[in-house]
Short mmCIF file of C-alpha atoms in Angstrom, two decimals:
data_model
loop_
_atom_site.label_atom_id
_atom_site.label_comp_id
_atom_site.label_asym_id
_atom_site.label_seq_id
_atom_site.Cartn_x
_atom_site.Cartn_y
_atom_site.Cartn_z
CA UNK A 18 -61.62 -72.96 10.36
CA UNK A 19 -58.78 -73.26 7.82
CA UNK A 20 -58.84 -73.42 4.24
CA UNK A 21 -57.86 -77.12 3.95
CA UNK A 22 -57.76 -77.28 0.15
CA UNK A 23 -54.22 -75.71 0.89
CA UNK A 24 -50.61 -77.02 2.40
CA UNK A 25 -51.29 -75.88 5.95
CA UNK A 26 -48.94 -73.34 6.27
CA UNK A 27 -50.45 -71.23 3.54
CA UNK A 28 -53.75 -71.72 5.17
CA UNK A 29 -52.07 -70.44 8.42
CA UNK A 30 -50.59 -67.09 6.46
CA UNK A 31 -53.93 -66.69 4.76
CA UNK A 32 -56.17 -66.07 8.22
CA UNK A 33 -53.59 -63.99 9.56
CA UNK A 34 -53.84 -62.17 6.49
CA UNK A 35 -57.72 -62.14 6.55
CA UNK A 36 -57.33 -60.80 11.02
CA UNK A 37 -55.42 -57.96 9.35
CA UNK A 38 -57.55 -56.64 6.20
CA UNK A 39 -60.82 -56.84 8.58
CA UNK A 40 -58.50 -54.53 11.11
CA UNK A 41 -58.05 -57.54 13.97
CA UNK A 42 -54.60 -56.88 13.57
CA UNK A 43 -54.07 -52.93 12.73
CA UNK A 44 -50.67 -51.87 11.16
CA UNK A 45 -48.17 -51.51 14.06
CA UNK A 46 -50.20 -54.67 16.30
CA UNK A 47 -49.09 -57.63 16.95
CA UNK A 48 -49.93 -60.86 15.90
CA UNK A 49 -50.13 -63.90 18.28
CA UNK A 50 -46.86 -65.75 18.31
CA UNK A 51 -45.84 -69.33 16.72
CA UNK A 52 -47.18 -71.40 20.06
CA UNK A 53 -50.08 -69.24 20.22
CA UNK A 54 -51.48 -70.12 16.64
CA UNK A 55 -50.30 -73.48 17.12
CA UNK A 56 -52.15 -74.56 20.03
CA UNK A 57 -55.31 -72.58 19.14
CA UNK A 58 -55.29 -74.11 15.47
CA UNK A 59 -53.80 -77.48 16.63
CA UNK A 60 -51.33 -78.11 14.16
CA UNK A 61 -47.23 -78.24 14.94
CA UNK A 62 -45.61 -75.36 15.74
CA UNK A 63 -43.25 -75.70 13.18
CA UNK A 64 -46.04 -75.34 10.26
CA UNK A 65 -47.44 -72.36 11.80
CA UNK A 66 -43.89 -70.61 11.91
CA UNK A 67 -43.83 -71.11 8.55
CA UNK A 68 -47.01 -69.79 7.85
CA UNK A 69 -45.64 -66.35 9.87
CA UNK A 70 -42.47 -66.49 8.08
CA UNK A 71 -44.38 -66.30 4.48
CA UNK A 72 -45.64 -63.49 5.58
CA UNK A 73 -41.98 -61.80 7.12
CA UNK A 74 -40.92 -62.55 3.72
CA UNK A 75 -43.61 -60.81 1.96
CA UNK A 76 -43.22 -57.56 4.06
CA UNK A 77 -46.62 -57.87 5.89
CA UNK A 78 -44.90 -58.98 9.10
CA UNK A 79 -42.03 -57.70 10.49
CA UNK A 80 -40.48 -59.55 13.31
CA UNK A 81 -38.47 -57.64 15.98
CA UNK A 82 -35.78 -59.97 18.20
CA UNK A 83 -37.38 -60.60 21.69
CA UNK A 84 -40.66 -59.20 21.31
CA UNK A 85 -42.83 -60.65 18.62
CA UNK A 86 -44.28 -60.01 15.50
CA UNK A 87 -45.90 -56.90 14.06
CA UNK A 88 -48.39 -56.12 11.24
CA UNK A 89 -45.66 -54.22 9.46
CA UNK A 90 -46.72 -49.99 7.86
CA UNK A 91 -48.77 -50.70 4.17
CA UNK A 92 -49.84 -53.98 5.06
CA UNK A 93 -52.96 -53.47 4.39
CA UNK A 94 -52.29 -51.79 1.10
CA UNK A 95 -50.10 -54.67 -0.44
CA UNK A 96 -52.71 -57.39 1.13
CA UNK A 97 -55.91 -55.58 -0.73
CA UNK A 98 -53.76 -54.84 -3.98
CA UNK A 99 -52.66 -58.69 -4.55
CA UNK A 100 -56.22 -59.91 -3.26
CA UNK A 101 -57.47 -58.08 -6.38
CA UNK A 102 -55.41 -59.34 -8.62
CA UNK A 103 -56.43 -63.09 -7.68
CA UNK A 104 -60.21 -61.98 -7.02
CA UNK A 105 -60.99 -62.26 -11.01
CA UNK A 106 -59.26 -65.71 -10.66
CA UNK A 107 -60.67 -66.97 -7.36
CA UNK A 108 -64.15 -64.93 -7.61
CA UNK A 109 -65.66 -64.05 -10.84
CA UNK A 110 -64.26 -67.06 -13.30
CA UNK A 111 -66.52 -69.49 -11.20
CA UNK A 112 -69.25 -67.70 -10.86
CA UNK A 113 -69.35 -67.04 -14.46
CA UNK A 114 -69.33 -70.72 -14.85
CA UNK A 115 -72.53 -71.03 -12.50
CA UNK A 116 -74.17 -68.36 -14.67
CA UNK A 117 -73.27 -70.02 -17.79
CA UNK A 118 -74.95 -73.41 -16.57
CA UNK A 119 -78.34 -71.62 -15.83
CA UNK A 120 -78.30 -69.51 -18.64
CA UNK A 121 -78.41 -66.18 -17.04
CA UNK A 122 -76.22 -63.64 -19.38
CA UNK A 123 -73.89 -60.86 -18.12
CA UNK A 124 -75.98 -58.61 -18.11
CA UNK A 125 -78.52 -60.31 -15.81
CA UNK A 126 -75.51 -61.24 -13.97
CA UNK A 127 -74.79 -57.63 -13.06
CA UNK A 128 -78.44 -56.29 -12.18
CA UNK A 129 -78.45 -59.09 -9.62
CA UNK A 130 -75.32 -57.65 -8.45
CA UNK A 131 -75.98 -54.47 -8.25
CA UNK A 132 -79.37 -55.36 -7.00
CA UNK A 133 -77.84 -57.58 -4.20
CA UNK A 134 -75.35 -54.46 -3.40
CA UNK A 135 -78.04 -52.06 -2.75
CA UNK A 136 -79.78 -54.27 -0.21
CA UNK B 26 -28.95 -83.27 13.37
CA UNK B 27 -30.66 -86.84 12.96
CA UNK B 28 -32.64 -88.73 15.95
CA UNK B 29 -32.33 -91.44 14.52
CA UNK B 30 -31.07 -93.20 11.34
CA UNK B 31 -31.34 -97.02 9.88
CA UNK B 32 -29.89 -98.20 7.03
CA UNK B 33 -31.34 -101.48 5.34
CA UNK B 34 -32.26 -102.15 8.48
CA UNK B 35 -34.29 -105.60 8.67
CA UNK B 36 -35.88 -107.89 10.88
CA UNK B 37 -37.01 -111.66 9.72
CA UNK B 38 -39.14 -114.17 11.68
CA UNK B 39 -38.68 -117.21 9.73
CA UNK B 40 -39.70 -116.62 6.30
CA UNK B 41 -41.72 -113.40 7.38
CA UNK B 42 -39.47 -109.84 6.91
CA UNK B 43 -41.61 -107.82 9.24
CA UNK B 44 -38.96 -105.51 8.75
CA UNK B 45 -37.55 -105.21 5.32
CA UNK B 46 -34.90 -103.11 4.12
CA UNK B 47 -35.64 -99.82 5.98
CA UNK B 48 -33.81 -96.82 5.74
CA UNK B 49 -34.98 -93.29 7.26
CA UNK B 50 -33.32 -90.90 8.62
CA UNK B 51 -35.78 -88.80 11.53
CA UNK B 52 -34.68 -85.41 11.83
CA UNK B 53 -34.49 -84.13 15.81
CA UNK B 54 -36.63 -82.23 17.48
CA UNK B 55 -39.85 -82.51 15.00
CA UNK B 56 -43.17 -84.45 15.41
CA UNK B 57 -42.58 -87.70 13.05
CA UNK B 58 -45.63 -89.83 12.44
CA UNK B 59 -45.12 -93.26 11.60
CA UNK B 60 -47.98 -94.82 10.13
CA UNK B 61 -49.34 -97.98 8.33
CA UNK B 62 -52.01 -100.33 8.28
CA UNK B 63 -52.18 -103.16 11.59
CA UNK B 64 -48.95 -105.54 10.89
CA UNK B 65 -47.35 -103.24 8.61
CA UNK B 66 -44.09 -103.20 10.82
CA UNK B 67 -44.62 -100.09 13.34
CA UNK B 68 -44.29 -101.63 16.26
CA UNK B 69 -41.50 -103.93 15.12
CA UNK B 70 -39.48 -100.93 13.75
CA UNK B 71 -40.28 -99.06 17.50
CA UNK B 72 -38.71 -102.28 19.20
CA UNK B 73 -35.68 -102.45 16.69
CA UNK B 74 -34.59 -98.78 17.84
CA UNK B 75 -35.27 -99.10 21.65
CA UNK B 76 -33.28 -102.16 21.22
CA UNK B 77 -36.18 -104.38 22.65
CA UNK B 78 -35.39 -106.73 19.96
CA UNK B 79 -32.63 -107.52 17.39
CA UNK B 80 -31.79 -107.11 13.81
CA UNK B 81 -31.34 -109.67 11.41
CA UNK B 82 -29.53 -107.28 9.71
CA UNK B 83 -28.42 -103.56 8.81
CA UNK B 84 -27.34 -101.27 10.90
CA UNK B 85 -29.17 -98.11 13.18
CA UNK B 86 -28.12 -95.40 14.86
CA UNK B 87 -30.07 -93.37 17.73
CA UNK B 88 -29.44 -90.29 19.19
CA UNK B 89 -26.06 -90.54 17.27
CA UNK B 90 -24.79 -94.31 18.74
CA UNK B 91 -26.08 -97.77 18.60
CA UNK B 92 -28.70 -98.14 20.95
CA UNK B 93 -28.23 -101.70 21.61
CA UNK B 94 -27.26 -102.42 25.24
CA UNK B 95 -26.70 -98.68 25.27
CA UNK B 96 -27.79 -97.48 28.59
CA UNK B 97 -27.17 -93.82 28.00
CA UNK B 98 -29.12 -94.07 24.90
CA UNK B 99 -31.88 -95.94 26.56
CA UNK B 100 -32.43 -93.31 29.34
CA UNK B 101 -32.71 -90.53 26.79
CA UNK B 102 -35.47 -92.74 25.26
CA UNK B 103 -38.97 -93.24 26.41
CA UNK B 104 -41.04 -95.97 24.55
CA UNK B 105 -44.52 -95.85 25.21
CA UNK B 106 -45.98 -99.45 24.65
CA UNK B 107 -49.46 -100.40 22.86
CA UNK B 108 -49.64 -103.18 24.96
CA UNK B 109 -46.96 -102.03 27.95
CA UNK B 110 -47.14 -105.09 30.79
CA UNK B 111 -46.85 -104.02 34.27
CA UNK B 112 -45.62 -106.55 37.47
CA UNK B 113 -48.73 -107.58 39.51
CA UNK B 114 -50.02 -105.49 42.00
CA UNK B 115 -48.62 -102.34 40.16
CA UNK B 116 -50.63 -99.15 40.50
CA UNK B 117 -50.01 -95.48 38.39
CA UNK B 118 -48.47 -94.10 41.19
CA UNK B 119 -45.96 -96.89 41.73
CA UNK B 120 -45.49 -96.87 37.60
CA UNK B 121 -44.60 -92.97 38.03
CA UNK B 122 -42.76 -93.40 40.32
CA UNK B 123 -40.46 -95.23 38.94
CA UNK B 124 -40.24 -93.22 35.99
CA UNK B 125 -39.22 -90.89 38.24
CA UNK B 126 -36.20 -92.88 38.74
CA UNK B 127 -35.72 -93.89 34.86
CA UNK B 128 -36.01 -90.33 33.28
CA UNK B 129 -33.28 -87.80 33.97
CA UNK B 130 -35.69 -84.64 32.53
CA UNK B 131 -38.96 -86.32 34.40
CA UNK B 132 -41.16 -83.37 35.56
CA UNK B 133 -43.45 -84.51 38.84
CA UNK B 134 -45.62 -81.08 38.36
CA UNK B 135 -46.95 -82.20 34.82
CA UNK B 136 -47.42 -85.74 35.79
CA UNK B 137 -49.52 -84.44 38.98
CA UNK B 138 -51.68 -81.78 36.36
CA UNK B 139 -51.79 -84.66 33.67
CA UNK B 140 -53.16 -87.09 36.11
CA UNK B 141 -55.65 -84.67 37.14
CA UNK B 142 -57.13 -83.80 33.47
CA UNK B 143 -57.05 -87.39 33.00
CA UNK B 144 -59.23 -88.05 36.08
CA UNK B 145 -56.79 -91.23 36.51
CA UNK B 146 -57.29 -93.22 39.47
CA UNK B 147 -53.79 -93.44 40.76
CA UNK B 148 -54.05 -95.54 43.55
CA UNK B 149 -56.56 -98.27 41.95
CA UNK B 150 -54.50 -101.66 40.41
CA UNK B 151 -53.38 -101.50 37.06
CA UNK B 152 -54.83 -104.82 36.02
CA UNK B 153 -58.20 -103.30 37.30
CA UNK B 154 -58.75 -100.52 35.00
CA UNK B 155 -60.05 -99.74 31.74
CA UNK B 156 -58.55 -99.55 28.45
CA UNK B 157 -58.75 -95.91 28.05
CA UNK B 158 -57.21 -95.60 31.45
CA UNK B 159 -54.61 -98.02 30.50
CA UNK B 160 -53.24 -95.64 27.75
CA UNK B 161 -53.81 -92.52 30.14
CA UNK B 162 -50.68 -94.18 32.28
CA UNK B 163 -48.85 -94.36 29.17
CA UNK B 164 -49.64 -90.79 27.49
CA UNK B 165 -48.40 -89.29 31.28
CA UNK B 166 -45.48 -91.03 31.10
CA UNK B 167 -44.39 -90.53 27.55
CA UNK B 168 -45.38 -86.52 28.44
CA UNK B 169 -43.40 -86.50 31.65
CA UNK B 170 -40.44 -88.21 31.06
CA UNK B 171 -39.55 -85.77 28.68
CA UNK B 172 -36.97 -87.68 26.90
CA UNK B 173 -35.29 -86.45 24.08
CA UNK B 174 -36.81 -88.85 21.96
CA UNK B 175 -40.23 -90.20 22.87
CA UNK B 176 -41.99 -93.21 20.73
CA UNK B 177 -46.02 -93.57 21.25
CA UNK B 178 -47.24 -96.75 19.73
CA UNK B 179 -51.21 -95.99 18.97
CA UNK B 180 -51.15 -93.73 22.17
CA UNK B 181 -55.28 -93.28 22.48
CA UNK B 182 -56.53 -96.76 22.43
CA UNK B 183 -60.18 -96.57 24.27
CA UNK B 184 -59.67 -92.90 24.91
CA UNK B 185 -63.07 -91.13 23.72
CA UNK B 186 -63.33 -88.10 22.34
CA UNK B 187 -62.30 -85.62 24.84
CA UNK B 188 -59.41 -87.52 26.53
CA UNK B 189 -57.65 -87.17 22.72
CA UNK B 190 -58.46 -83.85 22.52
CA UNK B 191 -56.40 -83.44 25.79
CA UNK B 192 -53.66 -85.67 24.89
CA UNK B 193 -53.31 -83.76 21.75
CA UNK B 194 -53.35 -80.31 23.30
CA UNK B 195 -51.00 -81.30 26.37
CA UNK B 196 -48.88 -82.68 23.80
CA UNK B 197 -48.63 -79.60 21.40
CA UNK B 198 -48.49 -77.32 24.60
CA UNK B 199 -45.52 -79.43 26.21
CA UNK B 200 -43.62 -79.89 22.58
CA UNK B 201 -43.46 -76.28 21.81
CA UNK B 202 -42.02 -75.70 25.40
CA UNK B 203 -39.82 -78.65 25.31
CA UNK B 204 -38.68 -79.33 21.82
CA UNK B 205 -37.67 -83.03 21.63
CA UNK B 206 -38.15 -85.61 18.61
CA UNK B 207 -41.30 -87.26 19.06
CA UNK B 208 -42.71 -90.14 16.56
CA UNK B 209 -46.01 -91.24 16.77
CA UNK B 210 -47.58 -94.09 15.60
CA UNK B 211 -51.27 -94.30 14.85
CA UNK B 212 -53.73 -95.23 12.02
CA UNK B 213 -56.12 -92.62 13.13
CA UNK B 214 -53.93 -90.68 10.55
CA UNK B 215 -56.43 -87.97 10.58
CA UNK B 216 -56.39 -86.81 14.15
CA UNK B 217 -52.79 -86.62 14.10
CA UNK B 218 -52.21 -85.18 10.14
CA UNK B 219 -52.14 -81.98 11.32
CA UNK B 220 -49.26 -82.97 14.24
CA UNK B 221 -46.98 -84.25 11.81
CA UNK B 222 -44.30 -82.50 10.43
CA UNK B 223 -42.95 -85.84 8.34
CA UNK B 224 -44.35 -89.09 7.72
CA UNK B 225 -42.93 -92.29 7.49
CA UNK B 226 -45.88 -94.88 5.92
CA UNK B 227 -45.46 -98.98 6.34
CA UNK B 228 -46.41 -101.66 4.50
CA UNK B 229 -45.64 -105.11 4.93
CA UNK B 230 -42.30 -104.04 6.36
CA UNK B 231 -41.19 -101.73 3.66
CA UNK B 232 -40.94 -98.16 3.87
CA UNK B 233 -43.89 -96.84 1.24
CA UNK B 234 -43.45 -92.84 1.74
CA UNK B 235 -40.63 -90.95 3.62
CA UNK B 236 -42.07 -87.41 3.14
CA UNK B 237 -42.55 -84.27 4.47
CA UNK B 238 -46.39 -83.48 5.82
CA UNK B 239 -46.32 -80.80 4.04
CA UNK B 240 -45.67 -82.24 0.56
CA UNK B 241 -48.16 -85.02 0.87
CA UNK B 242 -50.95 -82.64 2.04
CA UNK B 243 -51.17 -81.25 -1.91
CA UNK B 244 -49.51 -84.81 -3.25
CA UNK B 245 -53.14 -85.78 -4.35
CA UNK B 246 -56.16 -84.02 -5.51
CA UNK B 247 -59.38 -85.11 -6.59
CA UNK B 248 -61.00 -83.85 -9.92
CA UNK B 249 -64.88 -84.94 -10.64
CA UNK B 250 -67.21 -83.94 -13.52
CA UNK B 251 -68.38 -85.97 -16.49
CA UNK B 252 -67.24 -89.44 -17.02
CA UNK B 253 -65.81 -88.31 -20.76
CA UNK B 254 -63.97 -85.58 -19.25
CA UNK B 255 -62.68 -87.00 -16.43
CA UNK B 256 -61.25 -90.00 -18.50
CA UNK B 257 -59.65 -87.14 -20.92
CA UNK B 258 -58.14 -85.52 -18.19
CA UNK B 259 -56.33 -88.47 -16.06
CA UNK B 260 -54.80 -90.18 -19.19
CA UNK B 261 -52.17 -88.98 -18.49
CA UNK B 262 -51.71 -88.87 -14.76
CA UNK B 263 -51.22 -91.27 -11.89
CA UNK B 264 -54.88 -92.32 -11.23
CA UNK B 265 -55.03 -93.65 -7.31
CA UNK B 266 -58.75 -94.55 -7.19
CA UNK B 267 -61.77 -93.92 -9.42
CA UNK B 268 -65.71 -94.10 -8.57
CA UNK B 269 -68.42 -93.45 -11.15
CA UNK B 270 -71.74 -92.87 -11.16
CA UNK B 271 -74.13 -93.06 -14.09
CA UNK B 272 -72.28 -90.21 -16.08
CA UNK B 273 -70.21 -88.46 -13.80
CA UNK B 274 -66.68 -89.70 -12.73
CA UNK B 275 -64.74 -88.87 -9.52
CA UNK B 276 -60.80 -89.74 -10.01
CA UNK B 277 -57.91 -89.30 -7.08
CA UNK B 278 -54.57 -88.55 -8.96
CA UNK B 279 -51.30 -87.66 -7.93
CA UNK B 280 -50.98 -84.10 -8.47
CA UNK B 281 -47.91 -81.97 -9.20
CA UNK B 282 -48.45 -78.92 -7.42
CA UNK B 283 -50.69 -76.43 -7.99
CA UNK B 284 -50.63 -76.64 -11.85
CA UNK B 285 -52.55 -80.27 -11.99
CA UNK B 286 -55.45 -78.35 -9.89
CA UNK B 287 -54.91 -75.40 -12.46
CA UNK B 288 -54.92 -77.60 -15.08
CA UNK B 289 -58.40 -79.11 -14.20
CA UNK B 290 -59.96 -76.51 -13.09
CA UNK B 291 -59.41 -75.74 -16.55
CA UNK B 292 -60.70 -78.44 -17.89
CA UNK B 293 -63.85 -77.83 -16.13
CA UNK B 294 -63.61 -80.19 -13.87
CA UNK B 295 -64.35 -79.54 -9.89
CA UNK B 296 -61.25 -80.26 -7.69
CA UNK B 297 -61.40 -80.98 -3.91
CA UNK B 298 -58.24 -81.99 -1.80
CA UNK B 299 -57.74 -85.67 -0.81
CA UNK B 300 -56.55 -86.04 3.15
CA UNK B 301 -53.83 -87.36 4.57
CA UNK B 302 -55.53 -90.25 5.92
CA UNK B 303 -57.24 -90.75 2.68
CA UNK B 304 -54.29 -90.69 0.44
CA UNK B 305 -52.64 -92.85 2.52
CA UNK B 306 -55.85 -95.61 1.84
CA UNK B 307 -55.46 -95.20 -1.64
CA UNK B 308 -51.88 -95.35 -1.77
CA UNK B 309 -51.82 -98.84 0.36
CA UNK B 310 -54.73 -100.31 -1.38
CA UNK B 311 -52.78 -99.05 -5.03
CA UNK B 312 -50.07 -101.16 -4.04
CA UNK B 313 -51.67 -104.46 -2.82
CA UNK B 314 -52.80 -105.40 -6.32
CA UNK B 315 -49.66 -105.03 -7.71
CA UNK B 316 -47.81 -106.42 -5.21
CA UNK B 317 -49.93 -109.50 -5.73
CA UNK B 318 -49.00 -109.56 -9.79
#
């Protein structure tokens, strides 16, 4: 369920992060709190405050006293634009490297895409 | 504030030092996990602070005094035994009982709901059940008491599957509620790893890691591809463990941070993350050989 290729924490950030760009968590929601993720997750609470607290810091959460946290206004717009900044990175360099191995060019490489897309 | 502290803290038998030199310092109020192989020292270190036994030498200090003959200390303190021995004729209820008695913060209600997910037999003779109901007793006591610092020595001996799954979630649920400093020790590192917030490691009495959880998860990685390019590649790093097969390599090395994963990835190698528990095997069996030399 998490990514475990990463320091828990960031793995915890990253699926909140996922709940909000596929709307589980619209701007304005809340998200569930520390104890929440850490009992449904299983890992210390402590590790999945942090993971919240990444997020604080990067302006996707905001945290009001008493009452929670909340998928803070243009979250979704700073989450998409910084996801496609990495996607050439995390994405495309890889499977470029696949392609490379069977021998299938670029341009092969994008009429299966754009075949795939029109499925 | 530290739960506890030891400074060159040792313990001889003879010519053995099952304790040798220690010095941590456990933060409060965080999940420590104290690990090591069987005979590394956990249980002797556990004794040493619940004053069970006695130093040869160094000095300790728990909950911010000496715990030795320290009754205030002692009652803040819950030790939860591997091998716990109860008087004859004992049953859980009398056991809880008396905990009752022992623990200032000891909360009936949980021990009632913990006995009842454990399906414990409270009234049958302690010397009658089974090993997984043995370390029931002692997970509802260590849970119940509540003490502001609670030790569990290999806490799910004989449990099956979903009696750990319990002890972990009651455990979690309880901890967030209650913040207190709890250290576990276990070698079934990877049921816990995710539990831990630092990690203390044994061997043969020495301390081998004092390190956050977090740090160690990305403290190794594993790279794999061709034997040439592996071999290229961890030259120049700290190589833990290395398997081969016909041309292809697979090499565990101590990474720093994301740019020895970077760096690989690079090198077109394939990179997969190395466990806690698994680490921990390599770093234990790294150290045997050259402890022999």
């Amino acid at each position: 369920m998490l990514d475990e290729t990463k320091p828990l924490f960031i793995a915890v950030a990253e699926q909140i992060e996922d709940g909000i760009l596929d709307a589980t968590y619209p701007e304005g929601s809340p998200v569930p709190s520390t104890n929440e993720l850490a009992a449904f997750l299983r890992i210390n609470p402590a590790t999945a405050g942090k993971g919240l607290n990444r997020l604080v810091d990067a302006g996707v959460l905001v945290k009001r006293r008493g009452v929670g946290m909340f998928v803070a206004p243009g979250a979704i717009e700073q989450l998409r634009r910084r996801r496609r900044e990495a996607f050439t990175q995390t994405y495309l360099v890889p499977l470029l490297r696949e392609a490379a191995q069977l021998d299938i060019t670029a341009h092969e490489l994008a009429q299966m895409i754009t075949k795939e897309a029109s499925r | 504030m530290n739960a506890l502290e030891t400074r060159e803290l040792s313990k001889h038998y003879r010519d053995v030092a099952a304790i040798d030199d220690v010095s941590i310092s456990l933060e409060e109020n965080r999940v420590h996990g104290l690990l090591g192989r069987n005979g590394a020292g956990k249980t002797t270190l556990m004794k040493l602070l619940t004053a069970q036994i006695f130093a040869t030498s160094g000095s300790m200090r728990v909950l911010g005094e000496d715990p030795v003959e320290n009754a205030g200390v002692l009652s803040q303190t819950c030790f939860i035994q591997e091998s716990q021995k109860y008087p004859d004729g004992f049953r859980p209820l009398d056991v809880m009982r008396i905990s009752q008695g022992l623990y200032p913060a000891w909360d009936q209600e949980l021990a009632r709901d913990l006995v009842a997910d454990f399906r414990l037999p409270e009234k049958r003779a302690i010397r009658k059940l089974s090993r997984g109901q043995l370390s029931a007793v002692g997970i509802i006591i260590g849970l119940a008491s509540r003490a502001p610092l609670t030790f569990f020595d290999e806490p799910y001996l004989g449990l099956d599957a979903v009696a750990r799954r319990l002890f972990f979630d009651r455990l979690l649920a309880d901890y967030a509620e209650h913040p207190r400093t709890i250290v576990l020790s276990t070698h079934h590192i990877d049921e816990v790893s995710n539990l831990l917030e630092h990690v203390v490691l044994l061997d043969e009495g020495k301390v081998m890691l004092d390190e956050e959880a977090d740090a160690l998860q990305s403290a190794a990685i594993e790279v794999s591809g061709r034997l040439t390019e592996v071999d290229e590649f961890t030259t120049t790093a700290e190589v833990l463990h290395t398997a081969r097969i016909g041309a292809l390599a697979t090499a565990t090395i101590v990474a720093d941070g994301e740019q020895t994963a970077a760096a690989a990835r690079a090198a077109g190698l394939d990179v997969a993350p190395v466990s806690l528990q698994n680490y921990i095997v390599h770093r234990t069996t790294a150290a045997a050989p050259a402890a022999a030399r």
